[in-house]
Structure formats: C-alpha cells, structure tokens
PDB file of C-alpha atoms in Angstrom:
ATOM      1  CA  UNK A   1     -37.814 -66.842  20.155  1.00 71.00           C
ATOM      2  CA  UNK A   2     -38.573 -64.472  17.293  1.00 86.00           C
ATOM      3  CA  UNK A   3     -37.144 -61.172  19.503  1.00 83.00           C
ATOM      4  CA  UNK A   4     -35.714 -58.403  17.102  1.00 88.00           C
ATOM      5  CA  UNK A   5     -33.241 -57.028  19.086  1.00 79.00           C
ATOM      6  CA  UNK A   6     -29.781 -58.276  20.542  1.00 79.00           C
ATOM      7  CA  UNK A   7     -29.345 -59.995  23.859  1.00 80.00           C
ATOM      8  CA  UNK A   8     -25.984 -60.348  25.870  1.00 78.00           C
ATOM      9  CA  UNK A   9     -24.908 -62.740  28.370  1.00 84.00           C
ATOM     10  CA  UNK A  10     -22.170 -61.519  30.708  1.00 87.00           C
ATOM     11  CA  UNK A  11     -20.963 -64.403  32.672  1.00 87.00           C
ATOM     12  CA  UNK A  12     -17.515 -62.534  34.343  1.00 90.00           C
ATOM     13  CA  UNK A  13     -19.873 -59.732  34.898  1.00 88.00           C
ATOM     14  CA  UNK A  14     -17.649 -56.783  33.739  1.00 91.00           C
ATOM     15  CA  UNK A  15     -21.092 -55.357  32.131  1.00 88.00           C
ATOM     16  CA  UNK A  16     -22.952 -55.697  35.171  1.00 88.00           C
ATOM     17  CA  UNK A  17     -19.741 -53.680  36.955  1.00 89.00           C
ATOM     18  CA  UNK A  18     -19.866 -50.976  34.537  1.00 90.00           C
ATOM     19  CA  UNK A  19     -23.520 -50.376  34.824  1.00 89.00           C
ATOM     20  CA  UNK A  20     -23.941 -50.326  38.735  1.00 88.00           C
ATOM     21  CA  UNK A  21     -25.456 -53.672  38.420  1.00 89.00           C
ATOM     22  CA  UNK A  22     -23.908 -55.797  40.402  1.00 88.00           C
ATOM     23  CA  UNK A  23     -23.803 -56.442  44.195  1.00 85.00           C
ATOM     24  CA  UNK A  24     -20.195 -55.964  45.633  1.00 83.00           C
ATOM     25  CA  UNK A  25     -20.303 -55.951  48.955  1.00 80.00           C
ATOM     26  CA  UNK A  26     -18.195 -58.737  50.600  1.00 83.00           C
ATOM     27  CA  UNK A  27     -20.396 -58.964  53.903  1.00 84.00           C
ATOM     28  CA  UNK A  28     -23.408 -59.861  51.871  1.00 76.00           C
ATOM     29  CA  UNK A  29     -23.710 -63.768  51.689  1.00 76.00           C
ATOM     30  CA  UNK A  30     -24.356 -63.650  48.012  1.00 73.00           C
ATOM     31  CA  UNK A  31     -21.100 -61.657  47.202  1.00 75.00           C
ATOM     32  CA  UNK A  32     -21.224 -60.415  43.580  1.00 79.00           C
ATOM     33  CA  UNK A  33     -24.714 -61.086  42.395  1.00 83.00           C
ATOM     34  CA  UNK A  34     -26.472 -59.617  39.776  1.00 85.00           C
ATOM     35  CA  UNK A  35     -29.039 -56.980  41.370  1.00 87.00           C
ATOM     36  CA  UNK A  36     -32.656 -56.980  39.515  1.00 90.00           C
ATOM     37  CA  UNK A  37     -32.480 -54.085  36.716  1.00 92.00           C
ATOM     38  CA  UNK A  38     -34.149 -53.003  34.078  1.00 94.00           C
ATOM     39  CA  UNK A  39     -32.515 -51.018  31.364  1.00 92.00           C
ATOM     40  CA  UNK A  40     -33.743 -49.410  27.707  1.00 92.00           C
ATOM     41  CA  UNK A  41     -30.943 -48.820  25.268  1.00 88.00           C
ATOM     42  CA  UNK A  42     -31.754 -47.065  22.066  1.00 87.00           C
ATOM     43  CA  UNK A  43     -30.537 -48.120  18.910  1.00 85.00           C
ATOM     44  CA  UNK A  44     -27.487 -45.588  18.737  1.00 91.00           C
ATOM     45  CA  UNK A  45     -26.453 -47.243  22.070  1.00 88.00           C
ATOM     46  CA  UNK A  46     -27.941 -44.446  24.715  1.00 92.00           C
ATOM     47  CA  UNK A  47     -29.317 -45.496  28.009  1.00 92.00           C
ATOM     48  CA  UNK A  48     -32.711 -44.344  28.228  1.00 93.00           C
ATOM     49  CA  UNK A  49     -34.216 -45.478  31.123  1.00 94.00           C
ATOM     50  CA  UNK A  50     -32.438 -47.460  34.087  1.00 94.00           C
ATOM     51  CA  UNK A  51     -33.725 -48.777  36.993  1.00 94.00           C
ATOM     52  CA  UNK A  52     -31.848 -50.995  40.030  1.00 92.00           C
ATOM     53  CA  UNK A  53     -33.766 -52.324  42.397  1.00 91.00           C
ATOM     54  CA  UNK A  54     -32.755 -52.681  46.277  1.00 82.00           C
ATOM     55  CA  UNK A  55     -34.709 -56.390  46.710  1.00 83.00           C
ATOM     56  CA  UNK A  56     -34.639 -58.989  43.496  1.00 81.00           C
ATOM     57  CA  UNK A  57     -38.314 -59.899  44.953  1.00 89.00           C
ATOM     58  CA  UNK A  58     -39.180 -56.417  43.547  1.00 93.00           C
ATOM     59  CA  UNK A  59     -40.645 -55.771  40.262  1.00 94.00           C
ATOM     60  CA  UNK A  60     -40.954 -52.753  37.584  1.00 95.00           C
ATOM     61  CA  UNK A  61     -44.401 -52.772  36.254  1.00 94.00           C
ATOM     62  CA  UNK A  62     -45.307 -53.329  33.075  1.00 94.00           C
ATOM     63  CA  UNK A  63     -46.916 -50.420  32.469  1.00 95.00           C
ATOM     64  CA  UNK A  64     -43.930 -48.680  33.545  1.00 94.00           C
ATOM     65  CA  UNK A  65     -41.373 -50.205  30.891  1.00 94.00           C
ATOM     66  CA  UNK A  66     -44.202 -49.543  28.277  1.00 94.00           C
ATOM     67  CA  UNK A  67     -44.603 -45.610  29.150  1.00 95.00           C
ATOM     68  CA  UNK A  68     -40.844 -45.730  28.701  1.00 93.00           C
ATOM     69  CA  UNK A  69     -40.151 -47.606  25.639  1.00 91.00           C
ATOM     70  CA  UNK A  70     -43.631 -45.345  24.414  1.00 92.00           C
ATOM     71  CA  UNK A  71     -40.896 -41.994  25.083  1.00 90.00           C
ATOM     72  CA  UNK A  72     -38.675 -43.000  22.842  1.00 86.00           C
ATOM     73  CA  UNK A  73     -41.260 -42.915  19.578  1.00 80.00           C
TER      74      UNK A  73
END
C-alpha cells in the first residue's frame, strides 16, 4: 500500500489492554472489543495525541488528526 510507517496487528489484544483500548466489561454483549481510537506515536515511540471514543459509530475528523500530526513538525 506504499505507507511509510509500521503497522501492528494485535490479535490477543495485550496492546489494546495496555493502552485503555479495549472494552472489558463482562455485562457488555461484546465483551472485550476493541473501542474506536485514534493514536499518533512519534518516531522515538511517544504518544502524542490519543483519543478513545465512547460509540465505534463515532468519528475523529480529519481535520483534527491533521492539526495534530501538523504539531509535531
């Protein structure tokens, strides 16, 4: 796909855990899901920006993620 930057897959969710990520809580029907986030990681490995969202029908604009990766010039 021509993307410059790494891309992990985390299929027994341990980095999902660590990062507040995922859903845990056993009365919810879809027991450990993977909650919509967004996340910007600079290159020496800092979180810059994070965002979880309550509802995976919610969004983080573009123009939001752009201001954000635009702080880190």
């Amino acid at each position: 796909m021509g993307l410059t930057f790494p891309l992990i897959s985390d299929l027994p969710r341990t980095t999902l855990e660590a990062y507040g990520f995922l859903e845990t809580d056993p009365k919810n029907r879809l027991y450990r899901y993977a909650k919509r986030a967004y996340v910007i990681i600079d290159k020496s490995g800092t979180v810059r920006y994070k965002k979880v969202l309550d509802s995976p029908k919610d969004l983080v604009t573009n123009d939001e993620l752009l201001a954000e990766l635009d702080k880190l010039k």
